[in-house]
Coordinates of C-alpha atoms and ligand atoms in Angstrom, one line a residue:
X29 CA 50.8 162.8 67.1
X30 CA 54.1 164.4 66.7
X31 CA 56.6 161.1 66.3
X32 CA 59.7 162.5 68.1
X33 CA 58.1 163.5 71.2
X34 CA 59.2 159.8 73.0
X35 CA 60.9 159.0 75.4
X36 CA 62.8 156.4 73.4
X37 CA 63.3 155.3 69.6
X38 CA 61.5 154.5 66.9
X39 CA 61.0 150.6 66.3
X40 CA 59.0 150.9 63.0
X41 CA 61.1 152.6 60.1
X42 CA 63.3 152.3 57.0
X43 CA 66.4 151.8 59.6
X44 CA 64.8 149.7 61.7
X45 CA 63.6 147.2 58.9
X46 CA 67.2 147.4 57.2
X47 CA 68.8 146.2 60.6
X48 CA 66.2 143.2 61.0
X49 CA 66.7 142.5 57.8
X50 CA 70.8 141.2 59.0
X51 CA 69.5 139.2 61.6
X52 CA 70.9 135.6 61.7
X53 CA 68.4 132.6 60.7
X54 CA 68.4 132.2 64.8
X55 CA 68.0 135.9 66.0
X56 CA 65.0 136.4 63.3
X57 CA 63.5 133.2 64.5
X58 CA 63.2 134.4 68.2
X59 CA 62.4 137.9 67.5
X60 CA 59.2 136.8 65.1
X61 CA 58.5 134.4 67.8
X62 CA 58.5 137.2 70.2
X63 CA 55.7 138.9 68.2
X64 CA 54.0 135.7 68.2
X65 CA 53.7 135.6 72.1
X66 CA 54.0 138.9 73.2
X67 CA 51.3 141.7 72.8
X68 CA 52.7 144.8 70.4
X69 CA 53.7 148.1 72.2
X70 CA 55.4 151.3 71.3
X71 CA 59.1 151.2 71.7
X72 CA 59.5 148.0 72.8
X73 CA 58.2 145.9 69.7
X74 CA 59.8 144.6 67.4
X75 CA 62.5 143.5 69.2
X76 CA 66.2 144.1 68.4
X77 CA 67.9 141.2 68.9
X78 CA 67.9 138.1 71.2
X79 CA 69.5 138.3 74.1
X80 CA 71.3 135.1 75.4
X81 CA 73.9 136.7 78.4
X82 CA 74.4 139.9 80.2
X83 CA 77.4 140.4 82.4
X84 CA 79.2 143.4 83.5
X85 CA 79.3 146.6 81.3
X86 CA 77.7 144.4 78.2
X87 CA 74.7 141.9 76.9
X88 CA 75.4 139.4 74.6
X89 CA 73.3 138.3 71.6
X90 CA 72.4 134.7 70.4
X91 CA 75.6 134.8 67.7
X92 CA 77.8 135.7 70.9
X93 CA 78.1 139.4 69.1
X94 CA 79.0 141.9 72.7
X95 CA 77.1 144.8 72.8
X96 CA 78.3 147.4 75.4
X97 CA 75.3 148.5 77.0
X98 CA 74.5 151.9 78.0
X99 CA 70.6 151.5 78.0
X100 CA 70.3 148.6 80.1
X101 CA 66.9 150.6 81.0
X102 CA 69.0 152.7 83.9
X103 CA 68.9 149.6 86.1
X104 CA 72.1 148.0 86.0
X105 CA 74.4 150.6 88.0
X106 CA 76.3 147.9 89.2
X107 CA 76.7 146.3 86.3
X108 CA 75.0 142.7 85.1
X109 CA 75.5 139.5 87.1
X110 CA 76.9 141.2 89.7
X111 CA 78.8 139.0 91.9
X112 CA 77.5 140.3 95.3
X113 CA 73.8 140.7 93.7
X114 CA 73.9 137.2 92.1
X115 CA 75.9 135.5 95.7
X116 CA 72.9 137.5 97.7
X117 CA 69.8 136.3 96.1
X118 CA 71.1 132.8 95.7
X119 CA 71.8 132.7 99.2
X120 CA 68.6 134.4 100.1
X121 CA 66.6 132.1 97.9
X122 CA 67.7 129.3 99.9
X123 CA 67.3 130.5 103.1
X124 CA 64.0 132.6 102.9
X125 CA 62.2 133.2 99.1
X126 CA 59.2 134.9 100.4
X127 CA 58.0 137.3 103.6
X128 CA 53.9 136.9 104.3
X129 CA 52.0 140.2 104.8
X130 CA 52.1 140.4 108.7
X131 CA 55.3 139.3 108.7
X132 CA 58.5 141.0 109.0
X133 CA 62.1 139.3 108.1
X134 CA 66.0 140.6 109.3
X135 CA 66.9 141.0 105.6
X136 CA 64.0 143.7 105.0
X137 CA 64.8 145.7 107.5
X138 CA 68.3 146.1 106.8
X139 CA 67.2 146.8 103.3
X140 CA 64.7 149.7 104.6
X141 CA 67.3 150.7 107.2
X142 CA 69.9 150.8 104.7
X143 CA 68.1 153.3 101.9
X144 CA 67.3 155.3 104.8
X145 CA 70.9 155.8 106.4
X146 CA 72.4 156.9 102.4
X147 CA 69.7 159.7 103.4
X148 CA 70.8 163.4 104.8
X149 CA 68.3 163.6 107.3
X150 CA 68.2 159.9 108.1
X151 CA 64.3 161.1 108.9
X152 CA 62.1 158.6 106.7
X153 CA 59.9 155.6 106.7
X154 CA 59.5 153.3 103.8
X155 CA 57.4 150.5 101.9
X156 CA 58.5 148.7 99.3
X157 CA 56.5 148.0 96.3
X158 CA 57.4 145.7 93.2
X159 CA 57.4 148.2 90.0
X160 CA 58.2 151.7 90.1
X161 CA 55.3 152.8 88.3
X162 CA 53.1 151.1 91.6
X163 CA 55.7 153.2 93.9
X164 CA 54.9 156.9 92.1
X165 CA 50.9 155.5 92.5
X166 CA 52.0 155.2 95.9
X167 CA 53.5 158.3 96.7
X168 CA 50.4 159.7 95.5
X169 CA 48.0 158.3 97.7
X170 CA 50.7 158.8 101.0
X171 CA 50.7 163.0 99.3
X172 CA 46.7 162.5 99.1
X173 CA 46.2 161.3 102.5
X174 CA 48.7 163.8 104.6
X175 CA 47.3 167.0 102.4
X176 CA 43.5 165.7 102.4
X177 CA 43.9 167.2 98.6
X178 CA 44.0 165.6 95.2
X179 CA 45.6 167.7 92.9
X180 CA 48.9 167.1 91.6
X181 CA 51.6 169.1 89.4
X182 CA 53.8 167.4 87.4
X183 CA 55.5 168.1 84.5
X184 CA 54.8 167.7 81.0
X185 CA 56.6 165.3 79.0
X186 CA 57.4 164.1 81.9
X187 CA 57.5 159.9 82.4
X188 CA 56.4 157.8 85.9
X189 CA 55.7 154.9 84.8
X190 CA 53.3 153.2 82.7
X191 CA 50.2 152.3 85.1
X192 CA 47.3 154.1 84.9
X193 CA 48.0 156.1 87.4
X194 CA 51.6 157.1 86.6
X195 CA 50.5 157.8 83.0
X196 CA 48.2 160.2 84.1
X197 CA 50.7 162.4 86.0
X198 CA 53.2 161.5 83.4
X199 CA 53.2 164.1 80.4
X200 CA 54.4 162.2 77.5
X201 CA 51.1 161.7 75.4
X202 CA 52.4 158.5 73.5
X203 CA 51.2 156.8 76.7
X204 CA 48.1 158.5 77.1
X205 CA 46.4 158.4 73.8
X206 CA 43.3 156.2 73.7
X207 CA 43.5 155.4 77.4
X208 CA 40.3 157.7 78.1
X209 CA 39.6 159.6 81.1
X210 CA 42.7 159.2 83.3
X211 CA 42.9 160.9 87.4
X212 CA 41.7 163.9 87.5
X213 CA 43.3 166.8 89.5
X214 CA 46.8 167.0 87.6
X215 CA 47.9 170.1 86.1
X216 CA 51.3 170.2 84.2
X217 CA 53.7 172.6 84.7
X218 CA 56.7 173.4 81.7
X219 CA 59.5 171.7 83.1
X220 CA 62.4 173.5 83.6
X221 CA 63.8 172.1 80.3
X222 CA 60.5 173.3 78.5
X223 CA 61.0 176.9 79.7
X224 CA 64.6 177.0 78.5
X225 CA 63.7 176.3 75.3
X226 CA 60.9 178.7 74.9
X227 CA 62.6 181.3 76.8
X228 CA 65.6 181.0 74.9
X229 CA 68.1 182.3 77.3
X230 CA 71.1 180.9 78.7
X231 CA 70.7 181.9 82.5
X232 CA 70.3 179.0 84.4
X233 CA 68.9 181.0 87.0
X234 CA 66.6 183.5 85.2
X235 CA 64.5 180.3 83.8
X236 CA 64.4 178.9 87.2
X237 CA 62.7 182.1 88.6
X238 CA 60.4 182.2 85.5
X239 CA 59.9 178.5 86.4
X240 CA 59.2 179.1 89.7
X241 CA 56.8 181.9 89.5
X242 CA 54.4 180.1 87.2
X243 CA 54.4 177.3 89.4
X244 CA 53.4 179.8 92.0
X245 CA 50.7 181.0 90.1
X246 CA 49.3 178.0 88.9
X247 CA 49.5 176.6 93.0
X248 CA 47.4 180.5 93.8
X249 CA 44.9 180.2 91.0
X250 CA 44.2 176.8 90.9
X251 CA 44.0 175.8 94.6
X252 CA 43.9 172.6 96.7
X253 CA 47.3 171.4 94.7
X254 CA 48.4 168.3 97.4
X255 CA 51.6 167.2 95.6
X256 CA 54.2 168.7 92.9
X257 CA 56.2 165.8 91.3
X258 CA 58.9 165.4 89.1
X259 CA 62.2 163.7 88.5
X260 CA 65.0 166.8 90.1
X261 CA 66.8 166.0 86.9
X262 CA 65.1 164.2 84.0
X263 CA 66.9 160.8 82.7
X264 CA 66.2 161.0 79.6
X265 CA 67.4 164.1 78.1
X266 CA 69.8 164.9 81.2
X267 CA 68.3 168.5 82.0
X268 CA 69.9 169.6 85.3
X269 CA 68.3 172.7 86.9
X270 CA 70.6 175.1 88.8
X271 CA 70.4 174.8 92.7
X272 CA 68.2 178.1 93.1
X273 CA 65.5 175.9 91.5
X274 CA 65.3 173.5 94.4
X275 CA 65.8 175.8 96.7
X276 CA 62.7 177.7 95.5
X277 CA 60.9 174.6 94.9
X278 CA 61.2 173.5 98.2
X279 CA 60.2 177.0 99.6
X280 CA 57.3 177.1 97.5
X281 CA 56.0 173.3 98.8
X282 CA 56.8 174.5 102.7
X283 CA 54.9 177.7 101.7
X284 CA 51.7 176.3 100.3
X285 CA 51.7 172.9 102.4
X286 CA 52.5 171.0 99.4
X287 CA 54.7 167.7 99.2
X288 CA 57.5 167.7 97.6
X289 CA 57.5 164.2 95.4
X290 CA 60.9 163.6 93.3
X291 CA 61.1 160.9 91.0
X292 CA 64.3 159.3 91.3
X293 CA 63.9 155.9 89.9
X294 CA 66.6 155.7 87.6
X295 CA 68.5 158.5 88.6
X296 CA 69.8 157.6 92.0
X297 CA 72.3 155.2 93.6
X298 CA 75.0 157.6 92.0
X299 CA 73.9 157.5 88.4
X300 CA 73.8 161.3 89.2
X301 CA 77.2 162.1 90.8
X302 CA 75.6 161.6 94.4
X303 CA 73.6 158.8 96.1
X304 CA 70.5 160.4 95.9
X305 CA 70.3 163.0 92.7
X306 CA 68.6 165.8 95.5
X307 CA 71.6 165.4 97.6
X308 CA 73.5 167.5 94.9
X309 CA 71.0 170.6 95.4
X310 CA 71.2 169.9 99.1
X311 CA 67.5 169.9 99.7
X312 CA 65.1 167.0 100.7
X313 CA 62.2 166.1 99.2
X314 CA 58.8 164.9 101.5
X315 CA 58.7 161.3 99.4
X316 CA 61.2 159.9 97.2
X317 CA 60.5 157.4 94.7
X318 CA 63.4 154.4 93.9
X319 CA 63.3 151.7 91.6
X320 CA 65.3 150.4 88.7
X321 CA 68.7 149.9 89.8
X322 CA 67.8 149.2 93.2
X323 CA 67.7 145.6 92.6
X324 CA 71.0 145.2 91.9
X325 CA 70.1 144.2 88.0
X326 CA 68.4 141.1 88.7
X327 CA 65.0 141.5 91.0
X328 CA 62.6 143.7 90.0
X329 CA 62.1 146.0 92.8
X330 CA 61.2 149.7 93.8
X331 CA 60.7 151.7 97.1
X332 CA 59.4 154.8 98.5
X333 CA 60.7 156.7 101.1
X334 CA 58.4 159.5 103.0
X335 CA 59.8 161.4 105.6
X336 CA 58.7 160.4 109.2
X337 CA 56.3 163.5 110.1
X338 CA 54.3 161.7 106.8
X339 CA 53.9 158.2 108.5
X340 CA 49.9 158.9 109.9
X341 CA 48.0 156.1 107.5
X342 CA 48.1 153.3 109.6
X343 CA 44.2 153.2 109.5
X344 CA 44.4 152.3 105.9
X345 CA 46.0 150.2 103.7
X346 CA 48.6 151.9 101.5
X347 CA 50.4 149.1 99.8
X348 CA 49.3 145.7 100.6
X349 CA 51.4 144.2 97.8
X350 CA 52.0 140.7 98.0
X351 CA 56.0 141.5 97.8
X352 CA 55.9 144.2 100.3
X353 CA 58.9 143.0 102.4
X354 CA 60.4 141.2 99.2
X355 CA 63.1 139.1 100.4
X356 CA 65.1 139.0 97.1
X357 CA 64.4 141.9 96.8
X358 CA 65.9 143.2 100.3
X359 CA 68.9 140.8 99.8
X360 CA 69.4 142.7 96.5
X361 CA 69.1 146.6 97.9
X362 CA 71.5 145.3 100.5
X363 CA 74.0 143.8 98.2
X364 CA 73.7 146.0 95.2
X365 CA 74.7 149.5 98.3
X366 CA 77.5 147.3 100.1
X367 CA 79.1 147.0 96.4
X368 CA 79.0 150.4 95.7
X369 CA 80.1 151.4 99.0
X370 CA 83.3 148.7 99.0
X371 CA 84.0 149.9 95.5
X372 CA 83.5 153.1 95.5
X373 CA 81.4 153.6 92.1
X374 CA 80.3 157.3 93.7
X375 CA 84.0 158.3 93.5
X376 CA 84.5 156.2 90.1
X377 CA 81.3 157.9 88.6
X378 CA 82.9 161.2 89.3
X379 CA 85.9 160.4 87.5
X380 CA 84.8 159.0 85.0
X381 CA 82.5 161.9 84.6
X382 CA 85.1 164.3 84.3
X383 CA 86.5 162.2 81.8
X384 CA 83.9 162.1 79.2
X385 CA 82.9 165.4 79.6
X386 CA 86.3 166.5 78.3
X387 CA 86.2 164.3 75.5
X388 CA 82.6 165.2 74.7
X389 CA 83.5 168.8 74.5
X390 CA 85.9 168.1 72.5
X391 CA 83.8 166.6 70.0
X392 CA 81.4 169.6 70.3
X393 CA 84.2 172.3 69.0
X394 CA 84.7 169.6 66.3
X395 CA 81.1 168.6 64.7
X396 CA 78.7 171.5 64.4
X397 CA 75.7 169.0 64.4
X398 CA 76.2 168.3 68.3
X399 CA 73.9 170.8 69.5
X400 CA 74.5 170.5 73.6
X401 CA 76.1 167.7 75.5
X402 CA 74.7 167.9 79.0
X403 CA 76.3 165.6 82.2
X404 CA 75.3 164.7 85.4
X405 CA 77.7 162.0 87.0
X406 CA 77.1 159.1 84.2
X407 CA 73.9 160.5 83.0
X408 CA 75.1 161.8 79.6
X409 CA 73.1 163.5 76.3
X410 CA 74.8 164.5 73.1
X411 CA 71.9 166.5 71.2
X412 CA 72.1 166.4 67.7
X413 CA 71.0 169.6 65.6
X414 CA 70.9 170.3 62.2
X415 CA 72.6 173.6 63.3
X416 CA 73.3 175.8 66.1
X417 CA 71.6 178.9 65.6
X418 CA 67.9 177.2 64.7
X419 CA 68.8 174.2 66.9
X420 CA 66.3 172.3 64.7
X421 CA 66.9 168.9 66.1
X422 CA 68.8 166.3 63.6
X423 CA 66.3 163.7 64.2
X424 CA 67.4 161.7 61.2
X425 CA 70.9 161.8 62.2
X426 CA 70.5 160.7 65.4
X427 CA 68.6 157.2 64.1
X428 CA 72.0 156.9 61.8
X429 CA 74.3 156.7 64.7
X430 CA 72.1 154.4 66.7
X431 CA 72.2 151.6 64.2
X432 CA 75.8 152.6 63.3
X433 CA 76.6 151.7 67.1
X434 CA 74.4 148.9 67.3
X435 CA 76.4 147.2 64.3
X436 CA 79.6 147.5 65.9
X437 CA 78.8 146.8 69.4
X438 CA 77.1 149.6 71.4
X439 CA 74.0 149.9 72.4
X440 CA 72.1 153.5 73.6
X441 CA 68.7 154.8 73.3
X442 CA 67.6 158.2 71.4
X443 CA 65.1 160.4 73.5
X444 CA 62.9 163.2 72.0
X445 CA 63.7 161.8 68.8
X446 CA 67.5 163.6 68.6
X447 CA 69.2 163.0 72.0
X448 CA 71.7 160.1 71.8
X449 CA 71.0 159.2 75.9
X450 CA 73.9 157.3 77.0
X451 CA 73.4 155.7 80.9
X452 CA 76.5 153.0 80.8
X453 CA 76.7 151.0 84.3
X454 CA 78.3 152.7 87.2
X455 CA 81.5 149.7 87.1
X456 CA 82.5 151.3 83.5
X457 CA 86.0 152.0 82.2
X458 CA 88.0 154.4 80.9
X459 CA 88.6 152.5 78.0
X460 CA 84.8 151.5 77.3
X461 CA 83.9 155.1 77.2
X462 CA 86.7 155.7 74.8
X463 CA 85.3 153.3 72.5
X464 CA 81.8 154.8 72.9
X465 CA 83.9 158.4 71.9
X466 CA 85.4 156.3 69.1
X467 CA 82.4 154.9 67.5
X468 CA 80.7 158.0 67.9
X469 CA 83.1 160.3 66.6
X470 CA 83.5 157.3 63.4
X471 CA 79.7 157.8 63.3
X472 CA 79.3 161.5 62.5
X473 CA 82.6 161.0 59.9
X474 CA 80.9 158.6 58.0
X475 CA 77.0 159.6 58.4
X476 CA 77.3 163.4 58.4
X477 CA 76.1 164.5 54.8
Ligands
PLP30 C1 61.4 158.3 85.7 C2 60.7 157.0 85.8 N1 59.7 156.9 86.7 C3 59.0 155.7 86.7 C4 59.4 154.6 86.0 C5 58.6 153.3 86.1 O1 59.3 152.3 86.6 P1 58.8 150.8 86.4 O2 59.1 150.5 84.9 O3 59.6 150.0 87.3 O4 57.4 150.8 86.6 C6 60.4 154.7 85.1 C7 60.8 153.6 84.2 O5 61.4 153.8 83.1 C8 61.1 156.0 85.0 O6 62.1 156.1 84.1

């Protein structure tokens, strides 16, 4: 298995052992108690550090050592222990905990009514689920049922979650080996990232053609293809198609009856630069998938919306999840949007956006070994290279700077082994991303050989 195609770090190294080896007496306690408890897993295990607060922009470890956090896996938009969030649920929790199946509760349906009005069209229905790996399985079956077909394309190295069902339209294999025979009926496309490498050009708009034309020719010789599903720009390693890409995309689905599924779990709620990421491309998609941040940082909570004309399963049972009007979870959506809408994070995103892209490219004229830097609204990737012309990716490098950051106080993840993926909460500051800049720009001094 090639090692650097992840989506995040790796846990087990030379790096990796050195850092646990400067654990306190009380951080190694907890994380080897950790393994004690907890079943092994790629990227997650061993863990880093102990965890013992999280508020705002940062999480704070066991010694009370701050880490500015801009993993925080994509879900804390508005930042942790967010005082509407935190005020909400409490409330809520008193009030009303828990919605029965059958039953249907105020607080949900403002939470349902409220993902739909930050729509375009304002044209969907919606059923919450409590992971967003279960809402990509669901989108699925609502695609299966309206087509009457099975047959999905998604892309590969792509990632929907880690059920069974969502890693077998998901394209990264570190989540498929040994799992046996998985759905059948999904083809994967190159994504649009894919293409761009192999194609090697630099029109935006030529790889999108190339893109769509294969898709188009898979959809013709393969038949009976029900869904196409993707995330419109990948979190990861921030890839961002041009607009002539979803355009054709959405021409192609209307074209061949196919449903447009986009992935936007932790893209949206203006990570992106808009609401929705597909808002910026000004096209809908048939069924969006939400999760992550959704929750406000604090329930666990997904959603999916599909648009009206798709509502025609009533004789079956879609969901039936014993959360599917969650009440925290609906206080949560509707306190985690009324933040962002009385502070303004879209505007503040976009700012702050312009911001670091200056100082990123910046850095780029300065240090050879940054390969790309790619933006969209707070979604950032600085690829590291060990040159420009082979754009062999600096793998090694990358690792360096992660622990560098770690030791003095930020935290990140890599993706495809040499992407530094930074995704700080949507209530950041000028001055934390100036530090990020700082540490970064320290980093590559100190570490570049
Ligand atoms: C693009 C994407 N889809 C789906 C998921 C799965 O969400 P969950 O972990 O809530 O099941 C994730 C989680 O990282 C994701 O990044």
């Amino acid at each position: 298995m090639n090692e650097l195609k992840r989506e995040g770090d790796i846990n087990r190294g030379p790096l990796r052992a050195e850092w646990s080896k400067q654990l306190s007496l009380q951080s190694s306690k907890l994380v080897q108690e950790d393994e004690q408890y907890f079943l092994k897993q790629s990227m997650s295990t061993p863990c880093l550090e102990a965890v013992a607060d999280a508020e705002g922009c940062y999480i704070m470890d066991v010694n009370g050592k701050k880490y500015l956090d801009f993993h925080g896996n994509s879900l804390h938009q508005v930042g942790y222990k967010n005082p509407y969030v935190v005020e909400a649920v409490k409330r809520q929790l008193i009030e009303l905990p828990f919605i029965p199946r059958r039953f249907t509760s105020e607080i949900t349906i403002r939470a349902a009514q409220s993902l739909v009005n930050k729509t375009t069209s304002k044209d969907y229905r919606v059923l919450f689920t409590p992971s967003g790996s279960a809402a990509v399985g669901l989108a699925l079956k609502i695609a299966r049922k309206v087509t009457g077909r099975h047959k999905v394309i998604s892309m590969w190295e792509s990632f929907h979650g880690a059920g069974l069902e969502s890693i077998a339209v998901g394209g990264e294999y570190v989540f498929k080996k040994d799992m046996g025979p998985l759905m059948p009926g999904v083809l994967n496309a190159i994504p649009y990232n894919g293409y761009r490498n192999i194609f090697n050009s630099e029109s935006p708009e030529e790889i999108a053609a190339f893109c769509l034309n294969y898709l188009e020719y898979m959809i013709e010789n393969e038949g009976e293809i029900g869904a196409i599903l993707l995330e419109p720009i990948r979190a990861t390693d921030t890839h961002v198609p041009p607009r002539s890409y979803f355009e054709g995309l959405r021409r192609l689905c209307d074209r061949y009856g196919i449903l447009l599924i986009f992935d936007e779990i932790p893209t949206a709620l203006y990570r992106s630069g808009t609401f929705y990421v597909h808002q910026q491309f000004d096209i809908e998609p048939d069924i969006l998938v939400l999760g992550k941040g959704l929750g406000g940082g604090v329930i666990p909570q997904a959603a999916v919306l599909a648009k009206t004309k798709y509502d025609c399963a009533g004789d079956i049972s879609l969901g039936h999840y014993t959360h599917e009007k969650p009440a925290l979870g609906s206080a949560a959506i509707c306190a985690t949007i009324n933040y962002i809408d009385d502070h303004q994070l879209g505007e503040h995103c976009l700012e702050l956006s312009s911001f670091i892209r200056k100082e990123l490219e910046h850095l780029y004229e300065q240090y050879e070994c940054i390969g790309d830097i790619r933006i969209a609204g707070l979604l950032i990737s600085i690829e590291l290279v060990k040159d420009r012309v082979t754009k062999q990716k600096h793998s090694d490098l990358a690792e360096k700077i992660l622990y560098f950051c770690l030791e003095n106080g930020l935290s990140f993840k890599i993706s495809g082994g040499n992407c530094l993926t930074w995704h700080p909460s949507l209530i950041v500051t000028e001055q934390q991303l100036s530090y990020a800049i700082h540490l970064l720009k320290k980093g590559l001094n100190q570490l570049i050989e």
